Short mmCIF file of C-alpha atoms in Angstrom, two decimals:
data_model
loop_
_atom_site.label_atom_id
_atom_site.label_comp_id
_atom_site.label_asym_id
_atom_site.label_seq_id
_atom_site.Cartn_x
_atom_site.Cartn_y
_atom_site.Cartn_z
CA UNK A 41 79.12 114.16 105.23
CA UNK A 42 79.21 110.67 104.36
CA UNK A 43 80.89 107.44 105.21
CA UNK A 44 81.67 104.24 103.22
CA UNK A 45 80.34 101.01 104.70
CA UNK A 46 83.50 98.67 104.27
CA UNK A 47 83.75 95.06 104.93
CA UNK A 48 86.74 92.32 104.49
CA UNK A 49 85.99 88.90 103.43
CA UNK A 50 88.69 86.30 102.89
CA UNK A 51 86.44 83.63 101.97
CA UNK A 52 86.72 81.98 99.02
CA UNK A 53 89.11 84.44 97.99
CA UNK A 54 90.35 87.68 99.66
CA UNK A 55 88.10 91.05 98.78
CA UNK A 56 87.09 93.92 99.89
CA UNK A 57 82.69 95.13 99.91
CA UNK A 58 82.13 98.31 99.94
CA UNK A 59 78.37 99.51 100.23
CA UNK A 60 77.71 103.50 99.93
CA UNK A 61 81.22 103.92 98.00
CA UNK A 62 80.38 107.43 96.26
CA UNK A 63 78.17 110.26 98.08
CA UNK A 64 74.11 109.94 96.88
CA UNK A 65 74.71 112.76 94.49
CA UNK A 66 77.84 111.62 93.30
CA UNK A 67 76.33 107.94 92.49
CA UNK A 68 73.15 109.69 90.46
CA UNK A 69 76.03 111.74 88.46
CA UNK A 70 77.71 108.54 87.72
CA UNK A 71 74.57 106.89 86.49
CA UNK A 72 73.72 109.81 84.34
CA UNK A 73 76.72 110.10 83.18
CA UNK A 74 77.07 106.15 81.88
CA UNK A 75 73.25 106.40 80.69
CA UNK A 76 74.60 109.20 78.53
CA UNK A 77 77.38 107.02 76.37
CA UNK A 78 74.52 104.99 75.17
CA UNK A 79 75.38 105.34 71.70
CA UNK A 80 79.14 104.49 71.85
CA UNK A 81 78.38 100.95 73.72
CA UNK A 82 79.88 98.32 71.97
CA UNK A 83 79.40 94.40 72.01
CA UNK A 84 82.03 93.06 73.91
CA UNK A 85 84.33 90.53 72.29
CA UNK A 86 84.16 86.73 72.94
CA UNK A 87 87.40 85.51 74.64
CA UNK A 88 88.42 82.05 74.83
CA UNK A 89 88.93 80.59 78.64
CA UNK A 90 91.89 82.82 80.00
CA UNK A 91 92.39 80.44 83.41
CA UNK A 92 94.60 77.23 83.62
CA UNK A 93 92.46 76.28 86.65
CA UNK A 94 89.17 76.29 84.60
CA UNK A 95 88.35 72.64 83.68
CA UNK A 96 85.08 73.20 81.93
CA UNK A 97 84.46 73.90 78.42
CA UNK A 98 85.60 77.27 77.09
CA UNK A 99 81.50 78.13 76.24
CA UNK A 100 81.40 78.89 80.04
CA UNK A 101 84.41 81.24 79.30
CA UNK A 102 82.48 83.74 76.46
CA UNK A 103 80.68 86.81 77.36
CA UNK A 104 77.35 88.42 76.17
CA UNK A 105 77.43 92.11 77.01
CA UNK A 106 77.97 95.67 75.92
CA UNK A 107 80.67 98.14 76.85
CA UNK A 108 82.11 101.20 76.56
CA UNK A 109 85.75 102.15 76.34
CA UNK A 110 86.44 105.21 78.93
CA UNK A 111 90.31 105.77 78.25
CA UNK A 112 91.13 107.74 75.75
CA UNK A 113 87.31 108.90 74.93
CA UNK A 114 86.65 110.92 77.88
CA UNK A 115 89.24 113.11 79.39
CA UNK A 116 89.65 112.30 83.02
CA UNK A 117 88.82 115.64 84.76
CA UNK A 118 86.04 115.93 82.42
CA UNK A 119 84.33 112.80 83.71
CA UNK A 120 81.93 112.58 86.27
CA UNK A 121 82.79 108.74 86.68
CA UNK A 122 86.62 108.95 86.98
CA UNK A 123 86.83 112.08 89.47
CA UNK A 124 84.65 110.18 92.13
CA UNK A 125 86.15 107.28 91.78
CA UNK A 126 89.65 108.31 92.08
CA UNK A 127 88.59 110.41 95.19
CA UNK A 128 86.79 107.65 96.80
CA UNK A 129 89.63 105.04 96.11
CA UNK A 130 92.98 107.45 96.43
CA UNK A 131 92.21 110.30 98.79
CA UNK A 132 89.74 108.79 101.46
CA UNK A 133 90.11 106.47 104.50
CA UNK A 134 89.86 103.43 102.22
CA UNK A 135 93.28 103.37 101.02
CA UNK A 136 94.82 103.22 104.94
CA UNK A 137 92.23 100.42 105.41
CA UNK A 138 93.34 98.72 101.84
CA UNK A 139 97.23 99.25 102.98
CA UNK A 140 96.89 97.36 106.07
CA UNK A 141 95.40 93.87 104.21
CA UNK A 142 97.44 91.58 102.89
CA UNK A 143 98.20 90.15 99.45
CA UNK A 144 98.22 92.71 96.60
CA UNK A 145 95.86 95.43 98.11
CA UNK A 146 98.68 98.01 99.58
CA UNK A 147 99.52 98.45 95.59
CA UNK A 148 96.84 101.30 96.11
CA UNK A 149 99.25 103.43 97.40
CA UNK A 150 101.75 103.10 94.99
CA UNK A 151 100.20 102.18 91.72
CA UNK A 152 100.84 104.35 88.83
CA UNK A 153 98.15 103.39 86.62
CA UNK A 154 94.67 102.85 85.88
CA UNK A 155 92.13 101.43 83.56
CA UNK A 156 88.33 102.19 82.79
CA UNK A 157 85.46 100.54 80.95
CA UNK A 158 81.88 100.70 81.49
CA UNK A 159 79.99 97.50 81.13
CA UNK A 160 76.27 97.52 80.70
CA UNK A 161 74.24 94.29 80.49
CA UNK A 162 70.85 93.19 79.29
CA UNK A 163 68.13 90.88 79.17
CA UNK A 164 70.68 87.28 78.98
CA UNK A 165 73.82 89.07 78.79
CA UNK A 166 76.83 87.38 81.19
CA UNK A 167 80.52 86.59 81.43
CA UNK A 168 81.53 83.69 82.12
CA UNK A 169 84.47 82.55 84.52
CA UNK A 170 87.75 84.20 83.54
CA UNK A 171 90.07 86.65 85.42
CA UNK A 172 91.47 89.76 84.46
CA UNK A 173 95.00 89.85 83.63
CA UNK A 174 96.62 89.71 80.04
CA UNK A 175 99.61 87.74 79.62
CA UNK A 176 101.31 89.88 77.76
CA UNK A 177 101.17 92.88 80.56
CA UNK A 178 100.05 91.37 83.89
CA UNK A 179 101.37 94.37 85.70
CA UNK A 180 98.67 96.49 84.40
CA UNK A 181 95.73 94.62 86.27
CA UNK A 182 96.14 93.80 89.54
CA UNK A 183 93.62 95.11 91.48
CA UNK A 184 90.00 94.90 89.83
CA UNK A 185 87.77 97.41 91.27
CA UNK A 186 84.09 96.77 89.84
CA UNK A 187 81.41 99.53 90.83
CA UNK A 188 77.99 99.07 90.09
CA UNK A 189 75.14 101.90 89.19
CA UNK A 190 71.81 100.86 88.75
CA UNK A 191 68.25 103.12 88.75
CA UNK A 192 66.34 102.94 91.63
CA UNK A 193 63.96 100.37 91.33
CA UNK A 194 65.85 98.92 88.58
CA UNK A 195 63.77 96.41 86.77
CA UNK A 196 66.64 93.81 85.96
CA UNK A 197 67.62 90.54 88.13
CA UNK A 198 70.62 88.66 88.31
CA UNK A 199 73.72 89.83 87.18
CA UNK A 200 75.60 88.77 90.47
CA UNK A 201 79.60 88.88 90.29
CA UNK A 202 80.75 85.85 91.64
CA UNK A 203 83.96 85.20 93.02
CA UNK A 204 85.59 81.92 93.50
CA UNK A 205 88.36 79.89 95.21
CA UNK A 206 91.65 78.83 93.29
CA UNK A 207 90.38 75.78 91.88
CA UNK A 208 87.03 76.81 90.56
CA UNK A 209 85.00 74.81 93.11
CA UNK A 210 83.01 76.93 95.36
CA UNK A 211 82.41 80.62 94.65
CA UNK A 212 80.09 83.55 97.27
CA UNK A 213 77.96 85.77 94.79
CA UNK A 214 77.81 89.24 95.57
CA UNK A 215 74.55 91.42 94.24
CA UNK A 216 75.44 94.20 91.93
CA UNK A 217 73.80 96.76 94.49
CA UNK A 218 73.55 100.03 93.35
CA UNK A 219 76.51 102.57 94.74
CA UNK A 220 78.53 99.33 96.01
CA UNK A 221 82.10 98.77 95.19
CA UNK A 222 84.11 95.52 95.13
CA UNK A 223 87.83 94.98 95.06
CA UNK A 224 90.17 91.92 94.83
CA UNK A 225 93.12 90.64 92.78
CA UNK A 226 92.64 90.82 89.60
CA UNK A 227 93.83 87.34 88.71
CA UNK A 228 91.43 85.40 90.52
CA UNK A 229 88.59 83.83 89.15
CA UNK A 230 85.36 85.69 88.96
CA UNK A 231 82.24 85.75 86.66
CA UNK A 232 78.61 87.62 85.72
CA UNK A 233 75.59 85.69 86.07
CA UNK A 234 72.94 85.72 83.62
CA UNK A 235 70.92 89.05 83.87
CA UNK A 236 67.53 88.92 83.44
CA UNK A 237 65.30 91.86 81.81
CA UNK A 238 61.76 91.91 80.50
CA UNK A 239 61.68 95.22 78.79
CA UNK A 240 64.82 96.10 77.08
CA UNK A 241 65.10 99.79 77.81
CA UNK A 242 68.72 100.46 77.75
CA UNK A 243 68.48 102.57 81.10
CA UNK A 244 67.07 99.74 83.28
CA UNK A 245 70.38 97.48 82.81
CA UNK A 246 73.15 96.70 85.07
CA UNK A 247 75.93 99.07 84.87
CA UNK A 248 79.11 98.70 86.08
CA UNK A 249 82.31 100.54 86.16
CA UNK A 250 85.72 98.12 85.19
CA UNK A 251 88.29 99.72 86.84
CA UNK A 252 92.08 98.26 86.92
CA UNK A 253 94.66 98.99 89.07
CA UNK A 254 98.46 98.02 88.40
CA UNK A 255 102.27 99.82 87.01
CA UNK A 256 103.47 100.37 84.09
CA UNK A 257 106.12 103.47 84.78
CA UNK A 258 103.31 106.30 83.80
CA UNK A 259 102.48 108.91 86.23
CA UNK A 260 100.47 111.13 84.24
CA UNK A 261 97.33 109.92 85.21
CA UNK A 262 97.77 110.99 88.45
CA UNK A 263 98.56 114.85 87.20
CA UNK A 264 95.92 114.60 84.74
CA UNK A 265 93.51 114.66 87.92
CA UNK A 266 95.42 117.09 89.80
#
């Protein structure tokens, strides 16, 4: 057996750590398994600042990275990735702990749909501050759930997710720790420092699983997993 190492922070925004999210073997399978879609990463497009609170230039806004689009390309009980991560969020202890915070994070119990992408970056790659929910459907996203899986030993630095208060000001950065989970609202703001990488092997990057949480009516995904 195994057990999650969970932690509440409300400072400067509300979210929830999670260190040892997915069992050792699971977490290796999950690595292999986004090591494997190397070929179908794609360069992630440059957005525009999305936040009415952001009072710096848009530049800041932009993102440098790669990614891959899980939906729809994988089918869910076929992947490695999205069967361990809907057991460790929807059938373990950590929903009762997530349905006794506050603000949005009791949606776990009741959501009815989901949203994947891998992200992988490189030697420079970032992304800026933003947060994210669209306009057009902000029910979709709101929970973010980003889980990082790195190699052991991985060669890269940087690449912290930083999370900040409601006006920008004053942010806590959080290392991208192999087999760690965060989760907060999805529309706060948040960024990706600057990763740095001296040999670009595409296996010694940061990796990280962009998983949204929200409604839209749709249940399937839920069967689709049994």
């Amino acid at each position: 057996l195994y057990s999650m190492n969970i932690s509440y922070r409300d400072m400067p925004i509300p979210h929830v750590l999670i260190d040892d999210f997915l069992p050792d073997k699971a977490a290796k399978k999950c690595l292999e398994e986004f090591i494997s879609y190397e070929p179908y990463y794609i360069d992630a497009a440059v957005n525009e600042c999305q936040c009415d609170d952001c009072q710096e230039s848009a530049k800041i806004c932009q993102r440098d990275n790669k990614i891959f689009y899980l939906d729809g390309k994988v089918k869910p009980n076929k992947s490695d990735i999205i069967k361990s991560v809907h057991h460790a969020l929807f059938k373990t202890p950590l929903t009762n702990f997530l349905a006794e915070l506050g603000g949005l994070f009791p949606i776990i119990q009741t959501c009815t749909t989901t949203e994947s992408i891998l992200s992988r970056y490189g030697k420079c790659d970032f992304y800026g501050v933003h947060t994210d929910q669209m306009s057009e459907k902000p029910q979709t996203r709101l929970l973010t759930v980003v889980f990082y899986v790195n190699k052991e030993n991985a060669k890269f630095t940087g690449g912290d997710l930083n999370l900040y208060d409601k006006k920008g000001a004053s942010y806590i950065s959080i290392k991208p720790r192999h087999n760690r989970c965060v989760i907060f609202e999805s529309r706060r703001l948040h960024s990706v420092s600057s990763v740095g990488l001296n040999e670009e092997l595409f296996d010694e990057g940061r990796f990280s699983l962009n998983f949204w949480i929200g409604f839209d009516g749709n249940l399937r995904w839920r069967d689709e997993l049994g």
